[in-house]
Tab-separated table of C-alpha atoms in Angstrom:
chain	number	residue	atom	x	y	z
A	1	UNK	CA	21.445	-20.523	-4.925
A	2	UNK	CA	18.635	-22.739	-3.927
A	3	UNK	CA	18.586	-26.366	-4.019
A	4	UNK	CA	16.016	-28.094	-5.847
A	5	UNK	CA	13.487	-29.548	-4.176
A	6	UNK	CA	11.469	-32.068	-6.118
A	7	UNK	CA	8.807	-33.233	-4.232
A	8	UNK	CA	8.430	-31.245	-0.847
A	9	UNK	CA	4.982	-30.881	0.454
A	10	UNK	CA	3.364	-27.913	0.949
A	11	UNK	CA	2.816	-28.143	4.902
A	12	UNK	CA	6.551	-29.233	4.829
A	13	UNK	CA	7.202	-25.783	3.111
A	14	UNK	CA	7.986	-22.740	5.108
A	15	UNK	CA	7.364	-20.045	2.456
A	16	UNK	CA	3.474	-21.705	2.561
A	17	UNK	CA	3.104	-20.696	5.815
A	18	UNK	CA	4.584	-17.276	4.650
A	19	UNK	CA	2.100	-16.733	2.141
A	20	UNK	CA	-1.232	-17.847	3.157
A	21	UNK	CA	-0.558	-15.693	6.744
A	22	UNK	CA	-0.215	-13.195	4.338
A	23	UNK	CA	-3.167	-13.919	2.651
A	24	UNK	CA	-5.551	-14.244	6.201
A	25	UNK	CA	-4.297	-10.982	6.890
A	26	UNK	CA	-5.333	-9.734	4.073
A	27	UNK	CA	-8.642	-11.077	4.377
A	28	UNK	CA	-9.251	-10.093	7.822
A	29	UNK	CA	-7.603	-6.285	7.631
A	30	UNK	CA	-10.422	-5.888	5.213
A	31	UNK	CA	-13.289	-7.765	6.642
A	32	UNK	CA	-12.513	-6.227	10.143
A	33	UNK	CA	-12.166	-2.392	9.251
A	34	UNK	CA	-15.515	-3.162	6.930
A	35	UNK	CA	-16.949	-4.135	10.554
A	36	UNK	CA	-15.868	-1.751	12.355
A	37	UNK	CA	-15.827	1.396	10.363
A	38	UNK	CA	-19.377	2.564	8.209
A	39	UNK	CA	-18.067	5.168	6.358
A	40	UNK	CA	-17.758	4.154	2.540
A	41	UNK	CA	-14.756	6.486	1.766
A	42	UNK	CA	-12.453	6.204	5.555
A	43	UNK	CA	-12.983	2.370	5.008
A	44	UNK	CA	-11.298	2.070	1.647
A	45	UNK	CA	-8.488	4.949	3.111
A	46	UNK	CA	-7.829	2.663	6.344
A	47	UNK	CA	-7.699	-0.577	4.134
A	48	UNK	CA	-5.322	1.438	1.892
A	49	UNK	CA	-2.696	2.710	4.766
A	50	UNK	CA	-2.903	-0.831	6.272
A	51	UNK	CA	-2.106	-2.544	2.959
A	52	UNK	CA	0.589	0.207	2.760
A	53	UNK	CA	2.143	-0.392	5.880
A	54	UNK	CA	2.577	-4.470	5.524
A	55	UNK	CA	4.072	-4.232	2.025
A	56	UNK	CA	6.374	-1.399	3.457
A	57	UNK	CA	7.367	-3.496	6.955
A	58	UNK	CA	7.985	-6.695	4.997
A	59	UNK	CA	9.679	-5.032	2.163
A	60	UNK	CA	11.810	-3.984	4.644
A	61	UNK	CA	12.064	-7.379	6.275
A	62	UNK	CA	13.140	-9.140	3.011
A	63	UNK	CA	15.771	-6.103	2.353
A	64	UNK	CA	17.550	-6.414	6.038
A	65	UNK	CA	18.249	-10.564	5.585
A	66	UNK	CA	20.930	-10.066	3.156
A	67	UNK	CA	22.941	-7.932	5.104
A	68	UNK	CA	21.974	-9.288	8.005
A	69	UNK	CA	23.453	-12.846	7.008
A	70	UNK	CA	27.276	-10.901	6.793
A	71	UNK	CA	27.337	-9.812	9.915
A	72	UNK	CA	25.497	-12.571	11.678
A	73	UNK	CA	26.673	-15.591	9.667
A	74	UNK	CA	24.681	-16.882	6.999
A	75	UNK	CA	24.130	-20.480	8.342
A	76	UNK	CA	22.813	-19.370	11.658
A	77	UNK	CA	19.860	-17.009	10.018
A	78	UNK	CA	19.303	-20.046	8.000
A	79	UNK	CA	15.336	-19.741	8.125
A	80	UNK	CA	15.355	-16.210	7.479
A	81	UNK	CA	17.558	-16.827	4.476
A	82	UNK	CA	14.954	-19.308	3.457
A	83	UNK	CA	11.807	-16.943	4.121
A	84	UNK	CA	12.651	-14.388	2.247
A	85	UNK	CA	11.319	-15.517	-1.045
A	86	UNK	CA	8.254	-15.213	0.350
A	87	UNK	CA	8.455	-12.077	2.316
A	88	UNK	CA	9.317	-10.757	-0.743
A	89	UNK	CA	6.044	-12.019	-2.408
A	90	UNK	CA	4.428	-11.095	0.293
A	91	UNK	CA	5.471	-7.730	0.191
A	92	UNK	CA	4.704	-7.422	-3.624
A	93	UNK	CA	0.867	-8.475	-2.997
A	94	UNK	CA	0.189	-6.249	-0.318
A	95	UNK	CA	1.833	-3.442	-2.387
A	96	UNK	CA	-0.383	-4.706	-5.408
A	97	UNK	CA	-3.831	-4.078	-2.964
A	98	UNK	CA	-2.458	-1.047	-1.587
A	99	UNK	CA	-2.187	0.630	-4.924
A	100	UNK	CA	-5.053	-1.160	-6.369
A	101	UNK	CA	-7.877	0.203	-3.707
A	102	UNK	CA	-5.763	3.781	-3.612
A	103	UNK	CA	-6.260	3.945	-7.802
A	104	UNK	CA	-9.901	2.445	-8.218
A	105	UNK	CA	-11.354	2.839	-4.508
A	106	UNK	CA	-10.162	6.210	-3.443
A	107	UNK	CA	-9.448	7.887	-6.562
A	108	UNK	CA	-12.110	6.172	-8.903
A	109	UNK	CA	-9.425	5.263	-11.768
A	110	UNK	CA	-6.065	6.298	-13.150
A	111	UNK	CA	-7.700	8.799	-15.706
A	112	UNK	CA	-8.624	10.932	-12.364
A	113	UNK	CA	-4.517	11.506	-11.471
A	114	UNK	CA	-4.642	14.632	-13.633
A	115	UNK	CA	-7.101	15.965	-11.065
A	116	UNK	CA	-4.437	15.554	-8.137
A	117	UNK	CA	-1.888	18.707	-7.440
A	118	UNK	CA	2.020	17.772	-8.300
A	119	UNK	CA	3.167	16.255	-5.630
A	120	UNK	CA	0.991	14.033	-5.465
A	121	UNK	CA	1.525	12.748	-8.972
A	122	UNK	CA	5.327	13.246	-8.644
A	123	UNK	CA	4.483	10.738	-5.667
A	124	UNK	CA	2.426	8.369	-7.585
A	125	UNK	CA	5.050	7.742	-10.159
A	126	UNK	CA	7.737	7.229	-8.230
A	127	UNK	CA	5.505	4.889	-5.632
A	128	UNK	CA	4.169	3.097	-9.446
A	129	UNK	CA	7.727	2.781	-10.299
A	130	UNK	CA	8.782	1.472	-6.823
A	131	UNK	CA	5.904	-1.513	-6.425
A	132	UNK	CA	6.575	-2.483	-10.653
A	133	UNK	CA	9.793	-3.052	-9.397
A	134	UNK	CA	8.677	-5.302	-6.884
A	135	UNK	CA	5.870	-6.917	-8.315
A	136	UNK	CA	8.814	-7.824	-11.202
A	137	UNK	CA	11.162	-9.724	-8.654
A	138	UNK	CA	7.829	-11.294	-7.132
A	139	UNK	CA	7.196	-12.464	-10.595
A	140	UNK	CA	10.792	-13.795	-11.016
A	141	UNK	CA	11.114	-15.571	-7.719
A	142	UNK	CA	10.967	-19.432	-8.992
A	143	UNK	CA	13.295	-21.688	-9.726
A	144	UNK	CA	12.598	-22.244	-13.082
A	145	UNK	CA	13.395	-18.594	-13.418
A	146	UNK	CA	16.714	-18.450	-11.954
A	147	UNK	CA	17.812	-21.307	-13.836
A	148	UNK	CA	16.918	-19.392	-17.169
A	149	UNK	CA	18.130	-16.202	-16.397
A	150	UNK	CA	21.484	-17.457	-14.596
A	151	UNK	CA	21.588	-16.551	-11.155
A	152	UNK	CA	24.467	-13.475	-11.701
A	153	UNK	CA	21.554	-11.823	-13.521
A	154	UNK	CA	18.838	-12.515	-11.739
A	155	UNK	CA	21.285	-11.248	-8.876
A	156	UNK	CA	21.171	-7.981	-11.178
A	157	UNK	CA	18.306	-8.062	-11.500
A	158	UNK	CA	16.998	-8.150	-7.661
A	159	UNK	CA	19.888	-5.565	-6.315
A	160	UNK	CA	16.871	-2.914	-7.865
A	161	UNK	CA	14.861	-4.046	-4.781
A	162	UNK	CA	16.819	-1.307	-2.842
A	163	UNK	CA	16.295	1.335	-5.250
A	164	UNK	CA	12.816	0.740	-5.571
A	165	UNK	CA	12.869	0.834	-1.594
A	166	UNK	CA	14.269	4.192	-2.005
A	167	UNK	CA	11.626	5.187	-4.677
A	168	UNK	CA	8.810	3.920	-1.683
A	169	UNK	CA	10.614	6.298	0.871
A	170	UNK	CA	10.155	9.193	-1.186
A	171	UNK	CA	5.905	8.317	-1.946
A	172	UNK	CA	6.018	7.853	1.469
A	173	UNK	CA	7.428	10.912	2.505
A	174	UNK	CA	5.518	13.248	-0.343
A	175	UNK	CA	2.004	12.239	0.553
A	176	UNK	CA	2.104	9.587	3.623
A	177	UNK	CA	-0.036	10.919	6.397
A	178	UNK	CA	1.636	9.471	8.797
A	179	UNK	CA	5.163	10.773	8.854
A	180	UNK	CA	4.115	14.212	9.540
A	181	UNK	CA	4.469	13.079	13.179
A	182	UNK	CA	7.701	13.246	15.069
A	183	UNK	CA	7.217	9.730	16.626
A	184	UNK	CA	7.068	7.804	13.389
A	185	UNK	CA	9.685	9.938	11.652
A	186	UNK	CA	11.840	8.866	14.202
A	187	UNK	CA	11.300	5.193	14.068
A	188	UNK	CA	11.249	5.352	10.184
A	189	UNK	CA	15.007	7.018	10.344
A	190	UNK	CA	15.666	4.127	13.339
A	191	UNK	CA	14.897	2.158	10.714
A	192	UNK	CA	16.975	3.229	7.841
A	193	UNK	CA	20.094	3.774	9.948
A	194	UNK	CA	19.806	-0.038	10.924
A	195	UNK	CA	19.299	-0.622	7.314
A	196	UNK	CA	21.875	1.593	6.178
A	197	UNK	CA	24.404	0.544	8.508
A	198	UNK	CA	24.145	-3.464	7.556
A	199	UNK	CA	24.412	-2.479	3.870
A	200	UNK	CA	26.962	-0.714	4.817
A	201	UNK	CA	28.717	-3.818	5.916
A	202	UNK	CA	28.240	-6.021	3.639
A	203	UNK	CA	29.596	-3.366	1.052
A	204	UNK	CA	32.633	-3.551	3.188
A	205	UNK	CA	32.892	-6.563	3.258
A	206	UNK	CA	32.735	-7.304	-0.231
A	207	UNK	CA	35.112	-4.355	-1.321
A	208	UNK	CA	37.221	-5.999	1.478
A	209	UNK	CA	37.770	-9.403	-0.108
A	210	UNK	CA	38.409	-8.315	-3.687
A	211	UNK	CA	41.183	-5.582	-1.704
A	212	UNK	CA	43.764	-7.334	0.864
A	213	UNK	CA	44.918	-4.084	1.740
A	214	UNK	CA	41.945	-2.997	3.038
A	215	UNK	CA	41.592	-6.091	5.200
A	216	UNK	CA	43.204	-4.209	8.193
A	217	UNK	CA	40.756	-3.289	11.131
A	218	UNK	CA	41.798	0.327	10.794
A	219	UNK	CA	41.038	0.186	6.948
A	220	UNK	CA	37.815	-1.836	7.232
A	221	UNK	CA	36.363	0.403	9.627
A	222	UNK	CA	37.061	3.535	8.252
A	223	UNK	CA	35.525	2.583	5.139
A	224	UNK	CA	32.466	1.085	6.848
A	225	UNK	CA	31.982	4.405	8.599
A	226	UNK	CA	32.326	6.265	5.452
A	227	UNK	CA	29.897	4.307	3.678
A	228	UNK	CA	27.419	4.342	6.598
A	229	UNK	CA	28.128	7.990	7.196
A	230	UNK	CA	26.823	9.036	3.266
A	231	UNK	CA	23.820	6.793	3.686
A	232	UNK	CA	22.691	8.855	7.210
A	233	UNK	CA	23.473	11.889	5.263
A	234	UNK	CA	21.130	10.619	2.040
A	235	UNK	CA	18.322	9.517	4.302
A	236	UNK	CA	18.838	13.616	6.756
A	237	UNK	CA	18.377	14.923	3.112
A	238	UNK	CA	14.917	13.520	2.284
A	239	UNK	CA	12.855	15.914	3.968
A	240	UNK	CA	14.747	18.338	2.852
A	241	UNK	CA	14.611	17.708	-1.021
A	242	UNK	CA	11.084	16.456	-1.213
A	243	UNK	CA	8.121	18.189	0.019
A	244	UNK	CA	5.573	16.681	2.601
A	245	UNK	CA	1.818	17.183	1.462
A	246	UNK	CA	0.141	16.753	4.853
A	247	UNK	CA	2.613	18.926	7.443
A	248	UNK	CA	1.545	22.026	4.415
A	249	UNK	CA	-1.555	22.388	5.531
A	250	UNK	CA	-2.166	21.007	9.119
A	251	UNK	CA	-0.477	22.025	12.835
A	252	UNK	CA	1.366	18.938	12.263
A	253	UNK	CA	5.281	20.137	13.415
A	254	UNK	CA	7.987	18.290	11.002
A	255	UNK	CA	9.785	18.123	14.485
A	256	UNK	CA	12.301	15.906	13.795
A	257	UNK	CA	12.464	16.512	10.338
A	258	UNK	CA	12.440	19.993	11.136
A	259	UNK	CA	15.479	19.685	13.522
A	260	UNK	CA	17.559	17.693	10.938
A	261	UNK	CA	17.017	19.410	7.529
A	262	UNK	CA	19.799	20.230	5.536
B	1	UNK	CA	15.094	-9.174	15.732
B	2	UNK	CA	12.300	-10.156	14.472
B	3	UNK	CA	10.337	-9.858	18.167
B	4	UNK	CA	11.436	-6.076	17.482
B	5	UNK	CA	9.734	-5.909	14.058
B	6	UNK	CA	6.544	-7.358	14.766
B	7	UNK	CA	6.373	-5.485	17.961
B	8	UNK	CA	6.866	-2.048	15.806
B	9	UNK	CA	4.663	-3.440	12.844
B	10	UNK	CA	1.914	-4.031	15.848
B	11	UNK	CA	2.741	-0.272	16.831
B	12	UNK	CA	2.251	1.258	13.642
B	13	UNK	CA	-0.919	-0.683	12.701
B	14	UNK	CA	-2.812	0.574	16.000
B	15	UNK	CA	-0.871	4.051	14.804
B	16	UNK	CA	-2.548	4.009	11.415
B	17	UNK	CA	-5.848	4.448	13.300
B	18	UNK	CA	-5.147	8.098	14.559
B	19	UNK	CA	-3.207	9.060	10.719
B	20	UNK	CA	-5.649	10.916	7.920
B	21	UNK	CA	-5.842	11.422	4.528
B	22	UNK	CA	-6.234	13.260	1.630
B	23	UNK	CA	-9.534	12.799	-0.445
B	24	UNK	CA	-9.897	13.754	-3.834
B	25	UNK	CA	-13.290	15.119	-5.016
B	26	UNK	CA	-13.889	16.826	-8.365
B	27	UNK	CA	-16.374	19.755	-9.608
B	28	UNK	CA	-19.550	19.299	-11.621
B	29	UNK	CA	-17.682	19.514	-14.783
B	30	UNK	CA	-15.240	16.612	-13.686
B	31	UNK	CA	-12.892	18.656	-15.428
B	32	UNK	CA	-11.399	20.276	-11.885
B	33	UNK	CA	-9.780	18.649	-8.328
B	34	UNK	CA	-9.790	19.583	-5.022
B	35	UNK	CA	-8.385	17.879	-2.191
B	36	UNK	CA	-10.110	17.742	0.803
B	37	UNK	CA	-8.867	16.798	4.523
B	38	UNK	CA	-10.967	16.749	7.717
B	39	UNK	CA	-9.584	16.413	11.056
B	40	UNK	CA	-9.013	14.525	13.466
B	41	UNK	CA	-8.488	11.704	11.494
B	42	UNK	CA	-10.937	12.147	8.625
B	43	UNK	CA	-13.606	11.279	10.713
B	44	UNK	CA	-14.846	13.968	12.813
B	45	UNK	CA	-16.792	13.767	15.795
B	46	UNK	CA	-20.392	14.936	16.348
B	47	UNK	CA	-20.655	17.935	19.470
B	48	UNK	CA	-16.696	18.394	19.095
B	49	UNK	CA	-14.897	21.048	16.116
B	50	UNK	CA	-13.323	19.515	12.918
B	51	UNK	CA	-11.063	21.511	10.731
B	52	UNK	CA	-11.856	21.088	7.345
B	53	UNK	CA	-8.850	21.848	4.934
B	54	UNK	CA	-9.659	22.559	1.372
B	55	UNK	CA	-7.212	22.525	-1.264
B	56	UNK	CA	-9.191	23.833	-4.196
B	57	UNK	CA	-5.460	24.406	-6.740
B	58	UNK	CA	-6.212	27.847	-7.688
B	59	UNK	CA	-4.701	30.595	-5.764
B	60	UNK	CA	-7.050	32.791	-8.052
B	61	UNK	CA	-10.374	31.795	-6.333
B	62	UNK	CA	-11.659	35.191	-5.035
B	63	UNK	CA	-14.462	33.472	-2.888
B	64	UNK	CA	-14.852	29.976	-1.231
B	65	UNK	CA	-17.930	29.125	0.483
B	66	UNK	CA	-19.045	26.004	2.137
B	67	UNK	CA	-22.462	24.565	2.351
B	68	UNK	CA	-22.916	22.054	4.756
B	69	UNK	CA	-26.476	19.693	4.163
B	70	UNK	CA	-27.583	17.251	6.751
B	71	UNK	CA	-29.040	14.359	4.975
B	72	UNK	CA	-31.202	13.295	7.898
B	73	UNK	CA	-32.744	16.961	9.024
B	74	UNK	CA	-32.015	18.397	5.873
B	75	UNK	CA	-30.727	21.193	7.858
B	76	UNK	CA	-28.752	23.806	6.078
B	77	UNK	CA	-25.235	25.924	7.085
B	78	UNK	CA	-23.254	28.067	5.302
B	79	UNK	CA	-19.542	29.088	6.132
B	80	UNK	CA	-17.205	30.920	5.236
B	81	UNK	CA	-13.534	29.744	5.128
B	82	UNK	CA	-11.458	30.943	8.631
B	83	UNK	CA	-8.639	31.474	6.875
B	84	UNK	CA	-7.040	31.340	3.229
B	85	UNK	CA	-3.418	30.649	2.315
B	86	UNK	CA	-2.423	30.339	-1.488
B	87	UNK	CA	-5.136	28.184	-2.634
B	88	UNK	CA	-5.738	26.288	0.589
B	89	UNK	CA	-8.758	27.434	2.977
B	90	UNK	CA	-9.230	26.108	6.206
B	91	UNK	CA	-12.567	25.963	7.981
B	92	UNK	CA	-14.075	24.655	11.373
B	93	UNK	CA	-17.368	23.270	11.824
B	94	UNK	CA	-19.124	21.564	14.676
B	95	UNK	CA	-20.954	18.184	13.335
B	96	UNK	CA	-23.992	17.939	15.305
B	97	UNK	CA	-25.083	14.436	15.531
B	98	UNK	CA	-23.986	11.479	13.671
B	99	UNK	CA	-25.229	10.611	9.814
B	100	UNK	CA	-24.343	11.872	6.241
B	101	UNK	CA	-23.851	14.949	5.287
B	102	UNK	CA	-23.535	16.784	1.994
B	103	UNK	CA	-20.627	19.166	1.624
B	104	UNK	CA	-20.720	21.761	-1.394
B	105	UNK	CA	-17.387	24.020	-1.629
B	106	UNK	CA	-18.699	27.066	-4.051
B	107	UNK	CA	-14.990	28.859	-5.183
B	108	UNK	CA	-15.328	31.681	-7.511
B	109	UNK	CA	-12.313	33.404	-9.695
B	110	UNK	CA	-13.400	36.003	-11.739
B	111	UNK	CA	-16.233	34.935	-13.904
B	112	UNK	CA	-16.011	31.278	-13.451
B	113	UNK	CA	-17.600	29.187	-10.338
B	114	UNK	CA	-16.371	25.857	-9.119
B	115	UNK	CA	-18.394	24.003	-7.316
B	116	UNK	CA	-17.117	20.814	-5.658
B	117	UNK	CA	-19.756	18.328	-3.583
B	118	UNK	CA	-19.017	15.412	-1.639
B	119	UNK	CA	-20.350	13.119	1.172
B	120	UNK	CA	-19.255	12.622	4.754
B	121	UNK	CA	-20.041	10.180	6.990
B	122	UNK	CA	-19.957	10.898	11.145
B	123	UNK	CA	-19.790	7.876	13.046
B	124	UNK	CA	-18.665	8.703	16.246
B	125	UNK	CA	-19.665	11.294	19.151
B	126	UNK	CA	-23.419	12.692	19.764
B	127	UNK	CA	-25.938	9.602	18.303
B	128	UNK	CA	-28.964	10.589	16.023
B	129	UNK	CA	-30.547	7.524	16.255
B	130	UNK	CA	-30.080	6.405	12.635
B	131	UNK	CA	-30.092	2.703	11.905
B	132	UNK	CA	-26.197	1.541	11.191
B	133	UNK	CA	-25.470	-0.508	8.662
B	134	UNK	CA	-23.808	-4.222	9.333
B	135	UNK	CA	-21.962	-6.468	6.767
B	136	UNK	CA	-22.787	-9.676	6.959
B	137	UNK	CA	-19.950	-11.167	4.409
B	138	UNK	CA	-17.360	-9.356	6.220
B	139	UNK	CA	-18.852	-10.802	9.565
B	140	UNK	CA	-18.756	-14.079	7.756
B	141	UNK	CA	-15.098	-13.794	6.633
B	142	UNK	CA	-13.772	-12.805	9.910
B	143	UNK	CA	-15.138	-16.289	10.802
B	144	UNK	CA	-13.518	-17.755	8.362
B	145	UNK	CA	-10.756	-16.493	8.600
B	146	UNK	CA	-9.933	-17.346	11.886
B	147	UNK	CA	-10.824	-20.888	11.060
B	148	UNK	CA	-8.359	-21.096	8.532
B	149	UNK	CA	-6.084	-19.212	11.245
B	150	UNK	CA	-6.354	-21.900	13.352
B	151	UNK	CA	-5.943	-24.683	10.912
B	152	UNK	CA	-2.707	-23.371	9.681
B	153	UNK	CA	-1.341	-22.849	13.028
B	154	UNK	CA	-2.215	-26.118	14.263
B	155	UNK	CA	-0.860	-27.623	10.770
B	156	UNK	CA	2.503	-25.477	11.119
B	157	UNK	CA	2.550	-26.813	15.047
B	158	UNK	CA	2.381	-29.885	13.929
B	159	UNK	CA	4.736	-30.278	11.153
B	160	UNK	CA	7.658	-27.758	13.161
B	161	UNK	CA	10.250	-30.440	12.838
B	162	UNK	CA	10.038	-31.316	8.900
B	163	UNK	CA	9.608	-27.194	7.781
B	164	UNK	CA	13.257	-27.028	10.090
B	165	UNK	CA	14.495	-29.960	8.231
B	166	UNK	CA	13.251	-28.774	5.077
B	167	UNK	CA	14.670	-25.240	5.378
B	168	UNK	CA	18.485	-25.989	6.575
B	169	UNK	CA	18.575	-28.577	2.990
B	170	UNK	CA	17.879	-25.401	1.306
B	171	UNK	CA	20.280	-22.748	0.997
């Protein structure tokens, strides 16, 4: 629960600093590929992917914090704890110019999705769904809103971040260019194991303290590696159960994809 | 921790560089979408082959020809696709200098005829001598930007002790 803070300045505020980086890097991503690249239609897809990738890394950022304050202690990631707020935010307005310049840049308006094949509308939906889920605990991340809601439902409310996470893996997977290659398939399932395996604990954890019984070393880790164990298996299955657009029609190998399919 | 992520964030940025996509283009009509994918990276280089993928949605299209337009020369080629899988045809073209180009992808099925046109840009490999184009407001906010870069990092420097403070009050 945050403490009220009635009259902190701004350059005394951490999250500022948070949000206007995010903002100069928003401004310069743009103003630099319009520099360097002359092409009308690979600027807006480069300023697209970019966008893309920061809402995706700090997404990810403000998702790992949580967990990451269970196994690390919650006073000593203090800052972090802070931040996230505005990682959050962050993440919901890059998300917000990623799909706005993919929609009217690229595609020239939402009337032209019936043009697109399946998969890529299968992957627009659930990529719509997964930043409207963001963009709603962006919208709900004051004070003032906690207080009205109650914090146990605005709790509620922000545990969708991870499903809407999972909704993002699967655009990313159905139409991202980038993961057909081995190298960032691999760091992407880096990624979610680390994820995974932190959720994981703080599940644990938490099923631990309601349950004395399962307070035992023996008990807790078995049920840690369970837990962890189904995630790996959920995030193996992706490529599996949802097609990748790109590695269809290139010499792109699914490599490690390939390797792991169920 | 976070040393790790921006180092991979800094990773995958200069990665997005050599990634492509997928570019929607519709027929005359507006009524029909292809998707269209040139590599390497959807920006091909003048003297050196690109493979142009062409997904036109109908695995009925008897015939798929591509017309290739130099804006500059107004020189004309016409190919035909390499090779055809389902409704996805796959050709390779050598761009000869830098400029625009018009691409026209004719697909017939039967009776009807699709015909699907859109514009490509080469900017890198063999020069043509064509004047490039330079933004000045982007040139401008890049020095802005970095102004306000500067300002905020000297401003965050400066107040380091306070934004601690401030942060371990709040939990």
């Amino acid at each position: 629960m945050t403490t009220a803070r009635k009259s902190l300045p701004l350059t005394h505020n951490l999250r500022f600093y948070i949000l206007m980086s995010s903002l100069l890097i928003s401004v310069v991503m743009v103003a630099w590929l319009r520099v360097s690249i002359e092409s009308e239609q690979l600027f807006l897809i480069r300023t697209q992917q970019v966008f893309g990738l920061c809402g995706v890394l700090l997404w990810y950022v403000a998702l790992i914090i949580s967990p990451m304050g269970y196994v690390f202690g919650k006073e000593r990631i203090s800052y972090m704890l802070f931040a996230r707020r505005a990682i959050g935010v962050s993440a919901a307005y890059f998300v917000l110019l990623h799909g706005a310049i993919a929609l009217f840049g690229q595609l020239g308006g939402v009337q032209q999705i019936t043009l697109l094949p399946n998969i890529f509308k299968w992957s627009l939906l659930s990529g719509a769904v997964a930043g409207l889920i963001l963009l709603v605990m962006a919208a709900t991340s004051f004070d003032a809103v906690i207080r009205r809601m109650t914090y146990k439902r605005w709790k509620l409310l922000h545990r969708l971040g991870y499903m809407g996470g999972l909704l993002a893996v699967v655009h990313i997977w159905s139409v991202g260019t980038h993961l057909a290659y081995s190298g960032i398939q691999f760091a992407a399932f880096i990624a979610l194991v680390v994820l995974s395996g932190l959720e994981s604990y703080r599940v644990t954890t938490v099923v631990a303290k309601k349950h004395s019984d399962l307070k035992s070393k023996d008990y807790f880790a078995t049920l840690l590696v369970a837990i962890w164990a189904l995630w790996i298996v959920i995030i193996l299955a992706i490529p599996g159960l949802v097609e990748n657009y790109h590695s269809q029609h290139t010499g792109h190998k699914m490599g490690f994809a390939t390797e792991v399919q169920l | 921790m976070k040393y790790f992520l921006i180092v991979l964030a800094v990773a995958l940025l200069f990665s997005a560089g050599s990634a492509s996509a997928h570019v929607l283009i519709k027929d005359k009509s507006g009524t029909k979408g292809a998707i269209l994918h040139i590599q390497p990276d959807d920006d091909p280089i003048a003297g050196e082959p690109a493979t142009l993928y062409f997904d036109m949605q109908n695995k009925n299209a008897n015939t798929v020809q591509l017309t290739i337009a130099n804006d500059n020369t107004k020189e004309v080629t016409t190919l035909k696709p390499a090779k055809t899988k389902g409704s996805l045809v796959t050709l390779t073209y050598t761009f000869p200098a830098q400029g625009i180009y018009t691409l026209t992808f004719a697909t017939t099925s039967g009776s009807e005829t699709h015909t699907f046109k859109t514009h490509q840009r080469v900017s890198r490999g063999v020069a043509s001598g064509s004047i490039t184009k330079s933004y000045v407001w982007a040139e401008a906010l890049l020095l802005g930007s970095g102004v306000a870069t500067i300002i905020l990092a000297t401003t965050f420097v400066r107040e380091r002790r306070a934004i601690s403070a401030a942060a371990k009050l709040s939990k």
